[in-house]
Amino acid sequence: MKTVVLFLISLVLFFSSCGAKHENERQSTPYVTDSANIGNEQKTVSAEGDSLKKLAANMVASRETYIKDVNTTAEDIFIKALIEQLKKPGAYEKDFAGLKAYEINILNADDRKLRLFYWLSPYSGSMWHVQNIVQYKDENNTLRAVAFNSLYKDKDDEGSPTPFFDHIYALATSPQKTYLFTGYGQMSGTEPYSVSHTLVIKGANCSINQPLFKVGKGDQTQLFAAAELKEDQDKEKLLSQLAITYNPTDKTISYPEVDESKYGTFYNGKRNSLTFRDGMFK
């Protein structure tokens, strides 16, 4: 009898041990698989980030090559790679902090649904050429990215200086989305300017070529004001006077008046304003 009892106890312990072992294996297996997947994803993200940083470093270092033979390949390659990265799922949530070391910065729209990657091109001289890459989600929540400079349709704008934008405002329009960009730039060492553009997003497409500023009897695609810097003038003060400002509360944009003279353009001390209504600044 004692032998039978011991045998039954042994069987119970054996099956309990097998059940516990199976449960431990069942619980641990998904954990190992998920960890491996997460690790692979992190390695991919890290590799992509390292690749972008290397391309950014090559772009910065290419200034000497540009001076010698006007070769812009390094920047072109970086822009193409950055745009591809910005289109990937989850890219909008990444901060791309590693690019700050190469003076590549990010400006967010006030609604946090569009952002701009920008830097002063290493090929700039006294005339500034700023690279602006726009990233946004379209109406289907698909990530889009495009070089702002590629949106100009007027051939007269080719080779023109491009600005630093300092503010991006979301304007209330439907069904399309409309953003107002305000910024400043430098035509030459003695001619700073201010500028404002509207960017219209409709479906998968975006445009900066819709004439949404009614000035006088005509409609314009942008507001622009440049003035010659005199020898006794402070450049920062002149830029402040030329600044185009927008008040989101009353939807009014204020811009400076400039006049022409035989000595060039100059700020005459006056400012005008337009109010955004019915989808247009009037």
XYZ file of N, CA and C in Angstrom:
846
model
N 0.831 -1.196 0.000
C 0.000 0.000 0.000
C 0.870 1.252 0.000
N 1.876 1.245 0.823
C 2.801 2.386 0.905
C 3.477 2.626 -0.439
N 3.802 1.534 -1.123
C 4.457 1.641 -2.434
C 3.535 2.301 -3.452
N 2.242 1.956 -3.419
C 1.258 2.522 -4.347
C 1.095 4.024 -4.112
N 1.017 4.421 -2.850
C 0.846 5.848 -2.511
C 2.032 6.660 -3.013
N 3.235 6.125 -2.772
C 4.438 6.828 -3.227
C 4.461 6.961 -4.745
N 3.967 5.920 -5.433
C 3.932 5.942 -6.892
C 2.976 7.022 -7.398
N 1.786 7.120 -6.758
C 0.804 8.133 -7.163
C 1.318 9.553 -6.920
N 1.980 9.731 -5.791
C 2.546 11.061 -5.480
C 3.588 11.446 -6.524
N 4.390 10.459 -6.930
C 5.427 10.708 -7.935
C 4.812 11.141 -9.267
N 3.677 10.489 -9.649
C 3.004 10.847 -10.892
C 2.483 12.283 -10.843
N 1.871 12.661 -9.716
C 1.332 14.017 -9.562
C 2.445 15.050 -9.709
N 3.559 14.798 -9.043
C 4.689 15.732 -9.099
C 5.256 15.824 -10.516
N 5.294 14.690 -11.211
C 5.834 14.657 -12.572
C 4.993 15.512 -13.520
N 3.638 15.294 -13.490
C 2.766 16.056 -14.382
C 2.728 17.541 -14.016
N 2.816 17.849 -12.718
C 2.848 19.255 -12.307
C 4.090 19.941 -12.836
N 5.203 19.212 -12.784
C 6.464 19.762 -13.276
C 6.403 20.002 -14.774
N 5.804 19.053 -15.523
C 5.681 19.200 -16.973
C 4.788 20.390 -17.326
N 3.656 20.542 -16.563
C 2.742 21.651 -16.820
C 3.398 22.992 -16.564
N 4.163 23.084 -15.482
C 4.843 24.339 -15.147
C 5.887 24.676 -16.194
N 6.610 23.633 -16.667
C 7.635 23.849 -17.685
C 7.015 24.348 -18.983
N 5.862 23.751 -19.356
C 5.184 24.160 -20.594
C 4.692 25.602 -20.482
N 4.147 25.997 -19.321
C 3.635 27.353 -19.115
C 4.763 28.372 -19.181
N 5.901 28.005 -18.576
C 7.040 28.914 -18.617
C 7.528 29.137 -20.048
N 7.550 28.030 -20.821
C 7.980 28.143 -22.216
C 6.995 28.965 -23.025
N 5.667 28.771 -22.746
C 4.640 29.510 -23.480
C 4.749 31.002 -23.205
N 5.000 31.361 -21.944
C 5.084 32.774 -21.588
C 6.362 33.419 -22.100
N 7.437 32.678 -22.128
C 8.723 33.270 -22.491
C 8.925 33.379 -23.996
N 8.297 32.501 -24.768
C 8.532 32.494 -26.212
C 8.161 33.808 -26.900
N 6.936 34.388 -26.661
C 6.609 35.650 -27.315
C 7.541 36.771 -26.888
N 7.952 36.769 -25.667
C 8.835 37.820 -25.149
C 10.147 37.839 -25.906
N 10.707 36.656 -26.160
C 11.967 36.571 -26.885
C 11.787 37.073 -28.315
N 10.679 36.664 -28.957
C 10.419 37.072 -30.332
C 10.237 38.580 -30.434
N 9.419 39.173 -29.516
C 9.181 40.611 -29.542
C 10.461 41.393 -29.303
N 11.276 40.913 -28.391
C 12.537 41.592 -28.108
C 13.423 41.618 -29.344
N 13.439 40.500 -30.063
C 14.252 40.427 -31.271
C 13.751 41.422 -32.317
N 12.394 41.482 -32.480
C 11.831 42.411 -33.456
C 12.124 43.859 -33.091
N 11.944 44.185 -31.807
C 12.208 45.552 -31.346
C 13.671 45.898 -31.562
N 14.538 44.930 -31.272
C 15.966 45.169 -31.456
C 16.302 45.449 -32.906
N 15.686 44.682 -33.814
C 15.933 44.889 -35.244
C 15.426 46.251 -35.707
N 14.237 46.649 -35.193
C 13.686 47.946 -35.557
C 14.589 49.073 -35.071
N 15.077 48.924 -33.822
C 15.955 49.953 -33.268
C 17.249 50.055 -34.067
N 17.776 48.886 -34.489
C 19.005 48.892 -35.289
C 18.768 49.585 -36.628
N 17.582 49.332 -37.229
C 17.260 49.961 -38.510
C 17.174 51.467 -38.367
N 16.442 51.915 -37.310
C 16.298 53.350 -37.064
C 17.656 53.985 -36.812
N 18.484 53.305 -36.021
C 19.820 53.828 -35.720
C 20.669 53.925 -36.981
N 20.588 52.884 -37.832
C 21.364 52.877 -39.078
C 20.920 54.010 -39.995
N 19.594 54.233 -40.069
C 19.081 55.314 -40.911
C 19.559 56.665 -40.403
N 19.524 56.826 -39.055
C 19.975 58.076 -38.470
C 21.453 58.308 -38.709
N 22.261 57.255 -38.569
C 23.701 57.373 -38.811
C 23.977 57.722 -40.269
N 23.207 57.119 -41.185
C 23.392 57.394 -42.605
C 23.098 58.858 -42.916
N 22.006 59.389 -42.356
C 21.663 60.795 -42.578
C 22.744 61.718 -42.034
N 23.266 61.382 -40.850
C 24.309 62.221 -40.247
C 25.572 62.210 -41.096
N 25.914 61.058 -41.653
C 27.093 60.987 -42.522
C 26.897 61.824 -43.788
N 25.686 61.740 -44.352
C 25.402 62.527 -45.561
C 25.400 64.018 -45.243
N 24.901 64.379 -44.043
C 24.909 65.786 -43.630
C 26.349 66.270 -43.452
N 27.192 65.418 -42.866
C 28.609 65.773 -42.688
C 29.291 65.964 -44.032
N 28.980 65.090 -44.995
C 29.559 65.224 -46.343
C 29.104 66.523 -47.007
N 27.830 66.875 -46.773
C 27.308 68.107 -47.357
C 28.047 69.327 -46.804
N 28.208 69.370 -45.495
C 28.899 70.495 -44.868
C 30.349 70.584 -45.354
N 30.988 69.414 -45.483
C 32.400 69.383 -45.891
C 32.598 69.670 -47.383
N 31.495 69.714 -48.148
C 31.620 69.861 -49.601
C 31.754 71.316 -50.051
N 31.762 72.248 -49.122
C 31.840 73.661 -49.507
C 33.084 73.954 -50.350
N 34.206 73.378 -49.969
C 35.444 73.621 -50.719
C 35.331 73.094 -52.146
N 34.701 71.923 -52.293
C 34.496 71.355 -53.630
C 33.613 72.261 -54.465
N 32.596 72.820 -53.821
C 31.693 73.725 -54.536
C 32.435 74.970 -55.024
N 33.294 75.526 -54.169
C 34.050 76.727 -54.549
C 34.938 76.452 -55.765
N 35.485 75.247 -55.825
C 36.401 74.901 -56.915
C 35.684 74.593 -58.222
N 34.638 73.764 -58.155
C 34.001 73.349 -59.425
C 32.467 73.441 -59.413
N 31.893 74.197 -58.475
C 30.446 74.418 -58.400
C 29.675 73.092 -58.399
N 30.154 72.145 -57.625
C 29.515 70.833 -57.528
C 28.604 70.789 -56.303
N 27.294 70.624 -56.526
C 26.323 70.601 -55.428
C 25.801 69.198 -55.129
N 26.498 68.192 -55.614
C 26.033 66.805 -55.488
C 25.793 66.391 -54.047
N 26.690 66.775 -53.146
C 26.585 66.330 -51.750
C 25.283 66.803 -51.106
N 24.902 68.046 -51.360
C 23.651 68.549 -50.788
C 22.446 67.898 -51.461
N 22.510 67.694 -52.760
C 21.414 67.044 -53.480
C 21.156 65.644 -52.931
N 22.232 64.908 -52.662
C 22.103 63.542 -52.123
C 21.477 63.584 -50.740
N 21.928 64.524 -49.905
C 21.375 64.619 -48.544
C 19.890 64.969 -48.589
N 19.506 65.923 -49.427
C 18.100 66.328 -49.509
C 17.223 65.151 -49.926
N 17.665 64.404 -50.923
C 16.894 63.244 -51.391
C 16.741 62.208 -50.278
N 17.832 61.930 -49.546
C 17.780 60.941 -48.460
C 16.884 61.423 -47.325
N 16.967 62.714 -46.983
C 16.143 63.262 -45.904
C 14.664 63.173 -46.257
N 14.318 63.545 -47.477
C 12.915 63.483 -47.898
C 12.387 62.053 -47.812
N 13.190 61.081 -48.226
C 12.759 59.680 -48.153
C 12.534 59.250 -46.700
N 13.407 59.685 -45.797
C 13.257 59.345 -44.378
C 12.006 59.999 -43.794
N 11.733 61.218 -44.196
C 10.595 61.950 -43.640
C 9.256 61.387 -44.096
N 9.241 60.596 -45.155
C 8.002 59.997 -45.649
C 7.655 58.679 -44.961
N 8.610 58.118 -44.225
C 8.400 56.788 -43.641
C 7.448 56.854 -42.449
N 6.614 55.810 -42.253
C 5.687 55.783 -41.121
C 6.426 56.017 -39.798
N 5.865 56.866 -38.969
C 6.473 57.154 -37.666
C 7.512 58.260 -37.697
N 7.864 58.750 -38.899
C 8.926 59.755 -39.006
C 8.517 61.090 -38.390
N 7.209 61.379 -38.372
C 6.778 62.666 -37.826
C 7.025 62.751 -36.324
N 7.057 61.601 -35.658
C 7.268 61.578 -34.213
C 8.751 61.598 -33.840
N 9.642 61.418 -34.806
C 11.085 61.456 -34.543
C 11.572 62.893 -34.484
N 12.547 63.145 -33.593
C 13.029 64.528 -33.461
C 14.262 64.825 -34.316
N 14.900 63.792 -34.882
C 16.079 63.963 -35.742
C 17.114 64.879 -35.082
N 17.264 64.696 -33.767
C 18.146 65.576 -32.992
C 19.595 65.521 -33.462
N 20.012 64.382 -34.035
C 21.400 64.241 -34.472
C 21.784 65.203 -35.586
N 20.789 65.764 -36.288
C 21.084 66.672 -37.396
C 21.419 68.086 -36.916
N 21.123 68.388 -35.655
C 21.393 69.738 -35.139
C 22.882 70.055 -35.138
N 23.701 69.016 -35.035
C 25.149 69.214 -35.054
C 25.613 69.808 -36.377
N 24.788 69.680 -37.422
C 25.136 70.204 -38.749
C 24.297 71.445 -39.071
N 23.763 72.067 -38.011
C 22.970 73.297 -38.106
C 21.725 73.109 -38.973
N 21.140 71.911 -38.863
C 19.870 71.618 -39.516
C 18.798 71.683 -38.435
N 17.881 72.623 -38.557
C 16.899 72.895 -37.510
C 15.489 72.561 -37.965
N 14.564 72.571 -37.006
C 13.172 72.233 -37.290
C 12.262 73.340 -36.770
N 11.323 73.770 -37.615
C 10.320 74.763 -37.236
C 8.941 74.115 -37.373
N 8.130 74.191 -36.309
C 6.798 73.602 -36.317
C 5.729 74.656 -36.576
N 4.689 74.269 -37.319
C 3.527 75.141 -37.479
C 2.805 75.241 -36.145
N 1.999 76.278 -35.975
C 1.341 76.469 -34.684
C 0.306 75.386 -34.364
N -0.168 74.633 -35.375
C -1.097 73.536 -35.099
C -0.390 72.203 -34.919
N 0.938 72.206 -35.017
C 1.770 71.007 -34.829
C 1.455 69.903 -35.832
N 0.916 70.251 -37.004
C 0.582 69.251 -38.015
C 1.451 69.384 -39.263
N 2.386 70.289 -39.217
C 3.323 70.491 -40.317
C 4.614 71.013 -39.705
N 5.745 70.585 -40.268
C 7.016 71.119 -39.776
C 7.995 71.287 -40.919
N 9.013 72.096 -40.652
C 9.972 72.487 -41.667
C 11.389 72.187 -41.184
N 12.150 71.458 -41.996
C 13.570 71.223 -41.736
C 14.335 72.251 -42.574
N 15.213 73.019 -41.955
C 15.864 74.089 -42.711
C 17.321 74.265 -42.304
N 18.122 74.747 -43.253
C 19.528 75.062 -42.996
C 20.033 75.999 -44.077
N 21.052 76.771 -43.736
C 21.703 77.637 -44.714
C 22.626 76.765 -45.550
N 22.400 76.748 -46.850
C 23.214 75.906 -47.730
C 24.695 76.255 -47.590
N 25.572 75.256 -47.542
C 27.014 75.540 -47.469
C 27.536 76.240 -48.712
N 26.706 76.326 -49.746
C 27.119 76.974 -50.988
C 26.691 78.440 -51.044
N 26.139 78.959 -49.941
C 25.726 80.358 -49.899
C 26.928 81.287 -49.805
N 26.732 82.480 -50.359
C 27.724 83.543 -50.212
C 27.045 84.711 -49.533
N 27.222 85.916 -50.062
C 26.536 87.067 -49.482
C 25.034 86.981 -49.746
N 24.644 86.256 -50.797
C 23.233 85.962 -51.043
C 22.892 84.647 -50.357
N 21.885 84.677 -49.493
C 21.529 83.468 -48.743
C 20.688 82.512 -49.581
N 21.054 81.254 -49.506
C 20.231 80.195 -50.077
C 19.909 79.217 -48.946
N 18.662 79.248 -48.505
C 18.223 78.407 -47.393
C 17.448 77.218 -47.950
N 17.789 76.040 -47.501
C 17.053 74.837 -47.895
C 15.925 74.611 -46.895
N 14.704 74.504 -47.401
C 13.519 74.291 -46.567
C 12.791 73.029 -47.026
N 12.723 72.028 -46.159
C 12.039 70.771 -46.488
C 10.773 70.673 -45.643
N 9.619 70.621 -46.301
C 8.329 70.596 -45.617
C 7.881 69.151 -45.401
N 7.450 68.846 -44.166
C 6.899 67.521 -43.847
C 5.500 67.717 -43.257
N 4.524 66.945 -43.746
C 3.152 67.082 -43.252
C 2.382 65.779 -43.501
N 1.221 65.674 -42.885
C 0.326 64.549 -43.129
C -0.842 65.040 -43.970
N -1.153 64.294 -45.044
C -2.255 64.709 -45.894
C -3.585 64.279 -45.285
N -4.688 64.492 -46.016
C -6.020 64.197 -45.471
C -6.240 62.711 -45.211
N -5.413 61.848 -45.816
C -5.498 60.406 -45.565
C -4.494 59.952 -44.512
N -3.881 60.931 -43.837
C -2.899 60.674 -42.782
C -1.611 60.054 -43.315
N -1.359 60.227 -44.610
C -0.123 59.751 -45.225
C 0.950 60.827 -45.091
N 2.151 60.410 -44.692
C 3.244 61.366 -44.534
C 3.769 61.810 -45.895
N 3.938 63.119 -46.037
C 4.483 63.705 -47.248
C 5.684 64.567 -46.895
N 6.596 64.707 -47.826
C 7.750 65.596 -47.636
C 8.157 66.131 -48.993
N 8.491 67.415 -49.030
C 8.834 68.054 -50.292
C 9.779 69.222 -50.033
N 10.684 69.469 -50.969
C 11.568 70.626 -50.877
C 10.779 71.871 -51.268
N 10.746 72.852 -50.384
C 9.992 74.088 -50.640
C 10.447 74.732 -51.948
N 11.751 74.716 -52.192
C 12.285 75.360 -53.392
C 11.767 74.729 -54.681
N 11.362 73.456 -54.606
C 10.858 72.774 -55.804
C 9.429 73.189 -56.144
N 8.776 73.945 -55.244
C 7.385 74.324 -55.443
C 7.228 75.591 -56.284
N 8.325 76.327 -56.496
C 8.246 77.523 -57.339
C 7.964 77.107 -58.782
N 6.947 77.724 -59.394
C 6.594 77.409 -60.788
C 7.084 78.468 -61.760
N 7.312 79.660 -61.239
C 7.760 80.759 -62.098
C 9.258 80.631 -62.337
N 9.657 80.549 -63.614
C 11.071 80.394 -63.945
C 11.907 81.588 -63.490
N 11.243 82.723 -63.275
C 11.976 83.904 -62.805
C 12.539 83.697 -61.402
N 11.961 82.731 -60.676
C 12.412 82.469 -59.307
C 13.629 81.552 -59.255
N 13.974 80.920 -60.367
C 15.108 80.003 -60.383
C 16.405 80.757 -60.075
N 17.150 80.256 -59.104
C 18.394 80.890 -58.726
C 18.218 82.052 -57.758
N 16.964 82.367 -57.420
C 16.713 83.456 -56.483
C 17.087 83.031 -55.068
N 17.338 84.004 -54.194
C 17.631 83.645 -52.801
C 16.392 83.060 -52.140
N 16.585 82.192 -51.200
C 15.473 81.578 -50.475
C 15.593 81.934 -48.996
N 14.454 82.080 -48.297
C 14.477 82.683 -46.960
C 14.596 81.711 -45.797
N 14.915 82.293 -44.653
C 14.704 81.640 -43.366
C 13.273 81.946 -42.958
N 12.466 80.926 -42.740
C 11.123 81.163 -42.212
C 11.199 81.101 -40.683
N 10.500 82.034 -40.030
C 10.527 82.034 -38.571
C 9.172 81.744 -37.933
N 8.085 81.782 -38.735
C 6.760 81.434 -38.208
C 5.951 80.720 -39.291
N 5.144 79.738 -38.850
C 4.209 79.049 -39.748
C 2.860 78.998 -39.035
N 1.830 79.569 -39.677
C 0.503 79.632 -39.076
C -0.492 78.812 -39.905
N -1.364 78.059 -39.208
C -2.447 77.340 -39.882
C -3.629 78.287 -40.041
N -4.129 78.406 -41.270
C -5.278 79.262 -41.548
C -6.527 78.400 -41.716
N -7.654 78.921 -41.288
C -8.902 78.152 -41.328
C -9.474 78.145 -42.742
N -9.231 77.059 -43.463
C -9.798 76.879 -44.801
C -10.270 75.441 -44.945
N -11.224 75.241 -45.831
C -11.749 73.891 -46.053
C -12.285 73.804 -47.488
N -12.105 72.665 -48.179
C -11.575 71.391 -47.674
C -10.050 71.338 -47.634
N -9.387 72.258 -48.326
C -7.926 72.252 -48.344
C -7.370 72.839 -47.043
N -6.101 72.555 -46.770
C -5.399 73.168 -45.642
C -4.530 74.299 -46.185
N -4.471 75.397 -45.452
C -3.646 76.527 -45.874
C -2.758 76.970 -44.726
N -1.472 77.169 -45.032
C -0.513 77.639 -44.025
C 0.131 78.931 -44.511
N 0.374 79.831 -43.570
C 1.054 81.084 -43.855
C 2.475 81.006 -43.307
N 3.456 81.237 -44.183
C 4.867 81.249 -43.810
C 5.359 82.701 -43.820
N 6.034 83.130 -42.769
C 6.663 84.447 -42.771
C 8.150 84.275 -42.466
N 8.982 85.102 -43.104
C 10.413 84.951 -42.881
C 11.212 86.100 -43.452
N 12.504 85.878 -43.562
C 13.420 86.935 -44.002
C 14.608 86.309 -44.714
N 15.341 87.146 -45.446
C 16.506 86.635 -46.161
C 17.442 87.759 -46.532
N 18.355 87.452 -47.439
C 19.365 88.425 -47.835
C 19.652 88.277 -49.316
N 19.348 89.330 -50.073
C 19.615 89.326 -51.510
C 21.115 89.440 -51.773
N 21.760 90.219 -50.929
C 23.210 90.391 -50.980
C 23.628 90.896 -49.607
N 24.895 91.175 -49.436
C 25.342 91.667 -48.136
C 24.740 93.005 -47.760
N 24.172 93.728 -48.753
C 23.620 95.053 -48.483
C 22.133 95.159 -48.791
N 21.458 94.025 -48.989
C 20.024 94.083 -49.315
C 19.232 92.977 -48.618
N 18.849 93.209 -47.362
C 17.992 92.246 -46.666
C 16.548 92.354 -47.160
N 15.753 91.326 -46.903
C 14.358 91.368 -47.332
C 13.480 90.572 -46.373
N 12.175 90.809 -46.455
C 11.189 90.008 -45.734
C 10.235 89.406 -46.759
N 9.610 88.288 -46.408
C 8.746 87.604 -47.370
C 7.674 86.806 -46.638
N 6.547 86.630 -47.312
C 5.486 85.783 -46.772
C 4.879 84.970 -47.913
N 4.700 83.682 -47.661
C 4.112 82.763 -48.636
C 2.909 82.065 -48.011
N 1.993 81.610 -48.859
C 0.959 80.688 -48.398
C 1.201 79.334 -49.058
N 1.045 78.281 -48.273
C 1.182 76.911 -48.773
C -0.184 76.247 -48.677
N -0.711 75.818 -49.807
C -2.036 75.197 -49.853
C -1.872 73.696 -50.087
N -2.459 72.900 -49.199
C -2.397 71.435 -49.303
C -3.783 70.920 -49.659
N -3.870 70.244 -50.778
C -5.147 69.680 -51.218
C -4.899 68.257 -51.687
N -5.467 67.293 -50.987
C -5.200 65.895 -51.305
C -3.743 65.570 -51.072
N -3.099 64.965 -52.065
C -1.688 64.604 -51.950
C -0.764 65.699 -52.461
N -1.340 66.816 -52.937
C -0.536 67.866 -53.550
C -0.476 69.121 -52.696
N 0.595 69.899 -52.878
C 0.689 71.186 -52.199
C 1.251 72.212 -53.177
N 0.931 73.500 -52.929
C 1.319 74.556 -53.851
C 1.574 75.855 -53.098
N 2.544 76.641 -53.601
C 2.778 77.985 -53.075
C 2.443 79.027 -54.149
N 1.740 78.598 -55.176
C 1.532 79.456 -56.349
C 0.112 79.978 -56.491
N -0.698 79.859 -55.432
C -2.038 80.419 -55.507
C -2.002 81.879 -55.053
N -2.525 82.796 -55.840
C -2.491 84.226 -55.501
C -3.508 84.572 -54.410
N -3.075 84.512 -53.166
C -3.985 84.724 -52.037
C -3.795 86.072 -51.342
N -2.916 86.926 -51.881
C -2.714 88.264 -51.323
C -3.253 89.303 -52.306
N -4.288 90.023 -51.905
C -4.856 91.060 -52.770
C -4.187 92.392 -52.433
N -3.310 92.854 -53.315
C -2.570 94.103 -53.103
C -2.946 95.068 -54.217
N -3.573 96.179 -53.850
C -4.054 97.112 -54.859
C -5.131 96.457 -55.709
N -4.958 96.499 -57.013
C -5.937 95.892 -57.909
C -5.547 94.485 -58.345
N -4.366 94.033 -57.905
C -3.903 92.717 -58.341
C -3.809 91.712 -57.199
N -3.728 90.445 -57.574
C -3.558 89.358 -56.609
C -2.153 88.792 -56.746
N -1.487 88.573 -55.626
C -0.109 88.119 -55.646
C 0.039 86.794 -54.895
N 1.079 86.047 -55.279
C 1.346 84.761 -54.618
C 2.198 84.919 -53.362
N 2.767 86.113 -53.155
C 3.600 86.350 -51.981
C 3.641 87.840 -51.656
N 4.038 88.148 -50.427
C 4.372 89.519 -50.049
C 5.883 89.576 -49.936
N 6.480 90.624 -50.474
C 7.941 90.717 -50.502
C 8.353 92.169 -50.352
N 9.370 92.406 -49.513
C 9.876 93.765 -49.334
C 11.375 93.710 -49.089
N 12.137 94.402 -49.956
C 13.594 94.462 -49.819
C 14.032 95.916 -49.776
N 15.143 96.176 -49.079
C 15.649 97.544 -48.985
C 17.169 97.536 -48.934
N 17.763 98.563 -49.505
C 19.220 98.698 -49.484
C 19.686 99.112 -48.088
N 20.724 98.462 -47.617
C 21.294 98.797 -46.315
C 22.310 99.925 -46.499
N 22.034 101.061 -45.885
C 22.942 102.194 -45.986
C 24.126 102.005 -45.033
N 25.181 102.735 -45.291
C 26.403 102.589 -44.501
C 26.188 102.869 -43.025
N 25.312 103.814 -42.708
C 25.092 104.180 -41.313
C 23.936 103.419 -40.671
N 23.359 102.443 -41.403
C 22.222 101.688 -40.876
C 22.665 100.405 -40.194
N 21.893 100.007 -39.176
C 22.098 98.727 -38.505
C 21.259 97.668 -39.223
N 21.898 96.581 -39.626
C 21.208 95.545 -40.409
C 20.054 94.913 -39.642
N 20.266 94.602 -38.364
C 19.209 93.975 -37.573
C 18.012 94.908 -37.411
N 18.282 96.194 -37.249
C 17.188 97.156 -37.111
C 16.390 97.245 -38.405
N 17.103 97.255 -39.543
C 16.407 97.307 -40.828
C 15.560 96.051 -41.039
N 16.099 94.898 -40.697
C 15.324 93.656 -40.818
C 14.078 93.701 -39.947
N 14.214 94.285 -38.762
C 13.061 94.420 -37.867
C 12.004 95.330 -38.482
N 12.427 96.394 -39.136
C 11.491 97.316 -39.779
C 10.803 96.660 -40.980
N 11.522 95.783 -41.656
C 10.978 95.116 -42.843
C 10.113 93.898 -42.505
N 10.133 93.469 -41.256
C 9.467 92.225 -40.877
C 7.984 92.215 -41.247
N 7.534 91.083 -41.753
C 6.108 90.858 -42.022
C 5.551 90.082 -40.836
N 4.514 90.613 -40.215
C 3.973 89.992 -39.001
C 2.507 89.623 -39.195
N 2.093 88.572 -38.476
C 0.713 88.098 -38.563
C 0.133 87.965 -37.164
N -1.071 88.453 -36.988
C -1.794 88.339 -35.717
C -2.899 87.299 -35.884
N -2.732 86.096 -35.299
C -3.726 85.029 -35.484
C -5.094 85.362 -34.889
N -5.124 86.280 -33.914
C -6.395 86.621 -33.270
C -7.315 87.378 -34.210
N -6.782 88.443 -34.822
C -7.630 89.211 -35.751
C -7.360 88.861 -37.211
N -6.494 87.858 -37.443
C -6.200 87.344 -38.787
C -5.676 88.434 -39.730
N -4.876 89.317 -39.177
C -4.356 90.436 -39.951
C -2.852 90.324 -40.146
N -2.421 90.542 -41.374
C -0.997 90.527 -41.680
C -0.544 91.970 -41.955
N 0.606 92.325 -41.375
C 1.159 93.669 -41.534
C 2.467 93.579 -42.309
N 2.626 94.453 -43.325
C 3.844 94.403 -44.136
C 4.322 95.820 -44.460
N 5.625 96.000 -44.705
C 6.183 97.341 -44.904
C 6.033 97.838 -46.343
N 6.042 99.149 -46.487
C 6.073 99.766 -47.805
C 7.510 100.110 -48.155
N 7.907 99.833 -49.384
C 9.238 100.245 -49.853
C 9.079 101.053 -51.133
N 9.960 102.020 -51.312
C 9.939 102.867 -52.507
C 11.232 102.709 -53.289
N 11.159 103.051 -54.564
C 12.327 103.001 -55.437
C 12.933 104.399 -55.574
N 14.246 104.454 -55.641
C 14.940 105.706 -55.929
C 16.134 105.384 -56.819
N 16.850 106.401 -57.265
C 18.017 106.144 -58.105
C 19.139 105.457 -57.334
N 18.977 105.417 -55.992
C 19.982 104.759 -55.153
C 19.549 103.340 -54.743
N 18.383 102.932 -55.246
C 17.876 101.609 -54.903
C 16.570 101.693 -54.127
N 16.173 100.588 -53.502
C 14.930 100.552 -52.739
C 15.184 100.937 -51.290
N 14.162 101.533 -50.647
C 14.310 101.906 -49.247
C 12.956 101.823 -48.552
N 12.984 101.577 -47.253
C 11.769 101.514 -46.440
C 11.316 102.939 -46.146
N 10.061 103.261 -46.490
C 9.583 104.637 -46.335
C 8.917 104.924 -44.992
N 8.930 103.940 -44.099
C 8.369 104.146 -42.763
C 6.901 103.801 -42.631
N 6.243 103.452 -43.735
C 4.813 103.122 -43.692
C 4.598 101.608 -43.731
N 3.458 101.207 -43.175
C 3.085 99.791 -43.200
C 1.637 99.658 -43.649
N 1.357 98.560 -44.320
C -0.002 98.248 -44.755
C -0.457 96.954 -44.083
N -1.740 96.684 -44.151
C -2.253 95.444 -43.546
C -3.341 94.832 -44.425
N -3.434 93.514 -44.341
C -4.463 92.747 -45.029
C -5.091 91.800 -44.018
N -6.372 91.513 -44.191
C -7.072 90.608 -43.270
C -7.508 89.357 -44.017
N -7.307 88.211 -43.392
C -7.660 86.933 -44.023
C -9.153 86.680 -43.848
N -9.868 86.659 -44.950
C -11.299 86.353 -44.935
C -11.693 85.755 -46.287
N -12.651 84.830 -46.224
C -13.113 84.136 -47.435
C -11.960 83.462 -48.171
N -10.994 82.948 -47.405
C -9.883 82.188 -47.987
C -8.810 83.008 -48.640
N -8.766 84.345 -48.332
C -7.798 85.197 -49.000
C -7.450 86.403 -48.120
N -6.218 86.914 -48.275
C -5.827 88.138 -47.583
C -6.267 89.329 -48.426
N -7.141 90.204 -47.837
C -7.708 91.335 -48.578
C -7.483 92.637 -47.804
